[in-house]
Amino acid sequence: MQINSCYLSLLLMTLFLFSMLIIGGVISIGLIPIYLQNNAVFPETKTSTKQYELNYITNLTNVGSLNVSNIDALSSNLNTILALNRIQIIDAGLVIVTNGRRKKRETIQCENSEHLNDNVLRVKFVIEYPRGCGTISCQQRSTNHIIFNIKNLFPSITIPIHLNNNQTIFTLLYFCSFDHQQTLTIISSCVNQTTALVCGSGSAISKCENTKPCSKDSDCISDFCRIADQTCQTPTCTDNYVNQDETDIDCGGRICGIKCSLNKTCRKDGDCTTGFCRLNDKTCQISTCTDNYWNGDETDVDCGGSVCSTKCSNNKSCEASSDCQAGFCRSNDKTCQTPSCSDGYKNQDETDVDCGGSVCSTQCIDSETCSQNSDCTSGYCRLTDQTCRTATCTDGFQNQDETDVDCGGLICTATCALTKFCGRNPDCTSGFCRGTDKTCRGYFEKLREIQMNLSVLVSGCSDGFRNQDETDIDCGGSTCGVKCPLTKTCGKDADCQSGFCRPTDKTCQTATCSDSLRNQDESDVDCGGTACTAKCANGLSCGKNADCTSAFCRATDKSCQTPSCSDGYKNQDETDTDCGGSVCSAKCPDTKSCGKDADCQNGFCRPTDKTCRTATCSDSLRNQDETDVDCGGTMKSIGVIGAGYVGLSLAVEFGKSRPTVAYDMNEERIEKLKNGHDPNLESSDDNLKSSKYLKFTTNMEDLHECQIFIVAVPTPIDENNRPDLFPLQNASETIGKILKINDIVIYESTVYPGVTEDICVKILEEVSHLRYNIDFFCGYSPERINPGDKLHTLRTIRKITSGSTPAIAQEIDALYKEIIEAGTFMVSSIKIAEAAKLFENSQRDINIAFVNELSRIFNLAGIDTHEVLEATRTKWNCLPFEPGLVGGHCIAVDPYYLIHMSLSLNYIPEMILAGRRINDTMSHYISSEIVKTMLKKGISVINSKILILGITFKENCPDIRNSKIIDIIEDLEEFGCHVDVVDPWASKKHVFDEFGIEIKDLDRNINFDDYHGIVIGVAHQQFKSLDFSSIKSSKKIIYDIKGILPRDCVDARL
């Protein structure tokens, strides 16, 4: 075997040097080339490598004479993007090709031919194998790795290309093909140091020094081959090339301190003068508030910070509460959240963590921060440190009912010293509280006050003195009828002949329109009213629109304002409040006034009364998809399960415009309804007759043709106050037997959240063998029928709707809009609608329980509850609840459904339970009060006769379900009383069947003189018209449970 002399010399010298290093005690790893002979020329060595061709489809068109001008830059960029550092491009260019369908310069078969149009970037390159990879198998593995990266990991790339017209463009490339082209032979030499050194070009001997010729960066010791003259150079930050760690020409990177300008290539924000490196194309850009990046001082993508006005939504990052839409930045994780009264933070207007303020109902305990007494559980906020404290009589503050600091009032025993404030004589140590200024005074001040009172008794209105309550001598005030002339002293306008008391000096003057005072009939200072012609500017007071320059007087605060489309008023050319017309874009909901169809949300302005309406099939107009007036087109038919108070009302209204079937198992009731009469008196005979598309049935088969089913069956409780879902489950089974593809089942019965989807839907699926939300759909719309109420009827009460999918929710909402004039409110889920119904009735139960408890307390204190309630209603936000019995099928039942749900979640609903306990015992409390009232009047209870007026659970209604009057009857009978009942509304048969009680007729066999006690149990209209003043006597009592009579007409009332 022949050994090349060049390599043999190198090997010998390397071994020699290696041995010398060991002798000298130094170990060095590696080969060091040394030249042995002067002027020795070593023969050339041939090495083989492979050349490859890579084609990328471009998105360029009509490239013409354009071509790649900087191959080294392309090589560097391609290696960076492909994460290889192995490819050395030897040629690159743009070629016009064809996909074979029409003839052009060249044909290329692309693997990604769907992107092929006209042009391909063709790259020819060789692979630089890593050191030590000399075997064919190693090189093949390295080549396969490169091919895998190109074809699989980067099927498309975006890369800058320098063109020969001095332009640099970023273009999107799609992988086309990868081919092996040919085998190259590279000649390398090694020469003596004294000769011209052959370096670079793949030589294994050495890299080239500065100024030496080169073809690529790897040929040079400096790793920089200057393209302009193909020589090795030391890279700098001003050489007009991308080298070192620069991201673009002479900018970016860590080595050069120069930042890149707009559109230059970058790797991070610090590379750019703008401070923002856009990630998708790695270029420097100016950050904006809508660029979908987190930049500037933004706390999250395009939101937060001081630069962008957009606030961040919930769960977005933040630094301060001002960054968030909800106004609350949670400190533990720096995210925006909706503040609440139980989030463990002090937010909203809370004075301390989750307590105090007007938003949260929770009051603060002692030592927690407060701003006013109402913030504290103790009812006392100490001013010195603004903390809640338990008030005492020695705390140095005026609190409790003290008239001054730690003195006066009923709670504290300490009396007040002289000059201290007082409310009455016992508040003062001196025993005298002066009435004029309510301060404690001594004996002489008491005498002076007596003397003044005596002087008033002898003074007159023409004595030439200012006395009594005169504002000037013998004029003004309320005692004398004489008014004061001009310039005389006054206290109010009524004191003056001119009708104007100038407030600046309290003298009577003549009012003018330019006196800088509000007088005459001016609505504000020198403007508005009829006396002055000047109009008032925005913000000034007014009485009507004509008082204002803007011609709009806002009713809520009586101030002049510029009208807008969201001010809660009808102005500009609006057809109703803030809707309709051409100025405002908002369209009007149902029942609002309109001028044309375009003014309405539902696109229909009824011409008869110019109001927005939901078009129906019985409105005597041609709309929807009708082919003529109220006929033609398509419409789904409705089946109502349960024809009671709720179901009948729905069936009658839908039956006026749609085919409707009302199904009930009570044959007697259905027969009466077929004959045109409702025994419950909820629907009049005329109203039943007007429902021309309605059919009543007890035959389930009649429901087969219906596409929409509405379930309105009772949901009572059992003897243990637990939900009884049997009627609801039975109705679901009935529907399941006839359920068809695309049918909709809507539940109206009151249930706790989850019953519809977790119980009813499963029954429907099991019986029908259909799939929920695929074959059939469901909705929930809680009933809001108020039996006996002729004002708040089905049509006039706004209705909550929901559906199992967004599309079904919309369809159900549109369905109810056909019959609900008050409109609908669509919620996001069935569970929300179920919970809303329980909330409605449970809050009423709790509020009534509160008033019932107050009634008991006030009764013990000798205070009339109804008079207290009448006084409290003078405040706008006092809720109008009254004491009484809570019966019926809603308020007395629904809270137990919520209690059942709470207990299943291991939560004890203490307030709801307390309310139920109070209301459930009110009948027994009333019974005992009736007996007490009789005993106080000396009436013997045993064998006494009591007449109870009313047995239904509420007034003007025949419904006796869960009536609490029966509890009072049973209690009185246990006391030994004989009880008679009259009720013109209740069915005698139903009452006898249910309670075994015979109802007497009010106007036939009732003589009030025969009874020792009369109890007004229900406020029927017939009872209100009775003359009870002639009934009251010393030998009987009148007890008014409902509070319908004046206090002096009864012996006691709740």
JSON list of N, CA, C and O in Angstrom, two decimals, residues 786-801:
[
{"chain": "A", "resi": 786, "resn": "ASN", "atom": "N", "xyz": [-99.57, 33.81, 38.15]},
{"chain": "A", "resi": 786, "resn": "ASN", "atom": "CA", "xyz": [-99.98, 34.27, 39.47]},
{"chain": "A", "resi": 786, "resn": "ASN", "atom": "C", "xyz": [-101.50, 34.11, 39.57]},
{"chain": "A", "resi": 786, "resn": "ASN", "atom": "O", "xyz": [-102.26, 34.97, 39.14]},
{"chain": "A", "resi": 787, "resn": "PRO", "atom": "N", "xyz": [-102.00, 32.98, 40.11]},
{"chain": "A", "resi": 787, "resn": "PRO", "atom": "CA", "xyz": [-103.44, 32.70, 40.13]},
{"chain": "A", "resi": 787, "resn": "PRO", "atom": "C", "xyz": [-104.25, 33.84, 40.74]},
{"chain": "A", "resi": 787, "resn": "PRO", "atom": "O", "xyz": [-103.87, 34.39, 41.77]},
{"chain": "A", "resi": 788, "resn": "GLY", "atom": "N", "xyz": [-105.35, 34.19, 40.07]},
{"chain": "A", "resi": 788, "resn": "GLY", "atom": "CA", "xyz": [-106.24, 35.24, 40.58]},
{"chain": "A", "resi": 788, "resn": "GLY", "atom": "C", "xyz": [-105.83, 36.64, 40.22]},
{"chain": "A", "resi": 788, "resn": "GLY", "atom": "O", "xyz": [-106.59, 37.59, 40.43]},
{"chain": "A", "resi": 789, "resn": "ASP", "atom": "N", "xyz": [-104.63, 36.83, 39.68]},
{"chain": "A", "resi": 789, "resn": "ASP", "atom": "CA", "xyz": [-104.12, 38.16, 39.33]},
{"chain": "A", "resi": 789, "resn": "ASP", "atom": "C", "xyz": [-104.52, 38.48, 37.88]},
{"chain": "A", "resi": 789, "resn": "ASP", "atom": "O", "xyz": [-103.99, 37.88, 36.94]},
{"chain": "A", "resi": 790, "resn": "LYS", "atom": "N", "xyz": [-105.43, 39.42, 37.71]},
{"chain": "A", "resi": 790, "resn": "LYS", "atom": "CA", "xyz": [-105.89, 39.78, 36.36]},
{"chain": "A", "resi": 790, "resn": "LYS", "atom": "C", "xyz": [-105.05, 40.90, 35.75]},
{"chain": "A", "resi": 790, "resn": "LYS", "atom": "O", "xyz": [-105.25, 41.26, 34.59]},
{"chain": "A", "resi": 791, "resn": "LEU", "atom": "N", "xyz": [-104.11, 41.45, 36.52]},
{"chain": "A", "resi": 791, "resn": "LEU", "atom": "CA", "xyz": [-103.22, 42.49, 36.00]},
{"chain": "A", "resi": 791, "resn": "LEU", "atom": "C", "xyz": [-101.94, 41.88, 35.45]},
{"chain": "A", "resi": 791, "resn": "LEU", "atom": "O", "xyz": [-101.52, 42.16, 34.32]},
{"chain": "A", "resi": 792, "resn": "HIS", "atom": "N", "xyz": [-101.31, 41.01, 36.25]},
{"chain": "A", "resi": 792, "resn": "HIS", "atom": "CA", "xyz": [-100.07, 40.34, 35.83]},
{"chain": "A", "resi": 792, "resn": "HIS", "atom": "C", "xyz": [-100.44, 38.97, 35.27]},
{"chain": "A", "resi": 792, "resn": "HIS", "atom": "O", "xyz": [-100.47, 37.97, 35.99]},
{"chain": "A", "resi": 793, "resn": "THR", "atom": "N", "xyz": [-100.73, 38.95, 33.98]},
{"chain": "A", "resi": 793, "resn": "THR", "atom": "CA", "xyz": [-101.13, 37.71, 33.32]},
{"chain": "A", "resi": 793, "resn": "THR", "atom": "C", "xyz": [-99.98, 37.13, 32.51]},
{"chain": "A", "resi": 793, "resn": "THR", "atom": "O", "xyz": [-98.90, 37.73, 32.44]},
{"chain": "A", "resi": 794, "resn": "LEU", "atom": "N", "xyz": [-100.23, 35.98, 31.90]},
{"chain": "A", "resi": 794, "resn": "LEU", "atom": "CA", "xyz": [-99.18, 35.33, 31.10]},
{"chain": "A", "resi": 794, "resn": "LEU", "atom": "C", "xyz": [-98.60, 36.27, 30.06]},
{"chain": "A", "resi": 794, "resn": "LEU", "atom": "O", "xyz": [-97.38, 36.33, 29.86]},
{"chain": "A", "resi": 795, "resn": "ARG", "atom": "N", "xyz": [-99.44, 37.03, 29.39]},
{"chain": "A", "resi": 795, "resn": "ARG", "atom": "CA", "xyz": [-98.98, 37.90, 28.30]},
{"chain": "A", "resi": 795, "resn": "ARG", "atom": "C", "xyz": [-98.18, 39.10, 28.81]},
{"chain": "A", "resi": 795, "resn": "ARG", "atom": "O", "xyz": [-97.34, 39.64, 28.08]},
{"chain": "A", "resi": 796, "resn": "THR", "atom": "N", "xyz": [-98.44, 39.53, 30.04]},
{"chain": "A", "resi": 796, "resn": "THR", "atom": "CA", "xyz": [-97.83, 40.77, 30.53]},
{"chain": "A", "resi": 796, "resn": "THR", "atom": "C", "xyz": [-96.64, 40.55, 31.45]},
{"chain": "A", "resi": 796, "resn": "THR", "atom": "O", "xyz": [-96.05, 41.50, 31.93]},
{"chain": "A", "resi": 797, "resn": "ILE", "atom": "N", "xyz": [-96.29, 39.29, 31.72]},
{"chain": "A", "resi": 797, "resn": "ILE", "atom": "CA", "xyz": [-95.13, 38.98, 32.57]},
{"chain": "A", "resi": 797, "resn": "ILE", "atom": "C", "xyz": [-93.98, 38.53, 31.68]},
{"chain": "A", "resi": 797, "resn": "ILE", "atom": "O", "xyz": [-94.12, 37.61, 30.88]},
{"chain": "A", "resi": 798, "resn": "ARG", "atom": "N", "xyz": [-92.83, 39.19, 31.80]},
{"chain": "A", "resi": 798, "resn": "ARG", "atom": "CA", "xyz": [-91.66, 38.82, 31.01]},
{"chain": "A", "resi": 798, "resn": "ARG", "atom": "C", "xyz": [-91.23, 37.40, 31.33]},
{"chain": "A", "resi": 798, "resn": "ARG", "atom": "O", "xyz": [-91.26, 36.98, 32.49]},
{"chain": "A", "resi": 799, "resn": "LYS", "atom": "N", "xyz": [-90.81, 36.64, 30.32]},
{"chain": "A", "resi": 799, "resn": "LYS", "atom": "CA", "xyz": [-90.57, 35.21, 30.49]},
{"chain": "A", "resi": 799, "resn": "LYS", "atom": "C", "xyz": [-89.10, 34.86, 30.26]},
{"chain": "A", "resi": 799, "resn": "LYS", "atom": "O", "xyz": [-88.48, 35.31, 29.30]},
{"chain": "A", "resi": 800, "resn": "ILE", "atom": "N", "xyz": [-88.57, 34.01, 31.16]},
{"chain": "A", "resi": 800, "resn": "ILE", "atom": "CA", "xyz": [-87.21, 33.48, 31.00]},
{"chain": "A", "resi": 800, "resn": "ILE", "atom": "C", "xyz": [-87.27, 32.27, 30.08]},
{"chain": "A", "resi": 800, "resn": "ILE", "atom": "O", "xyz": [-88.14, 31.42, 30.20]},
{"chain": "A", "resi": 801, "resn": "THR", "atom": "N", "xyz": [-86.32, 32.19, 29.13]},
{"chain": "A", "resi": 801, "resn": "THR", "atom": "CA", "xyz": [-86.26, 31.04, 28.22]},
{"chain": "A", "resi": 801, "resn": "THR", "atom": "C", "xyz": [-84.84, 30.48, 28.17]},
{"chain": "A", "resi": 801, "resn": "THR", "atom": "O", "xyz": [-83.88, 31.19, 28.46]}
]
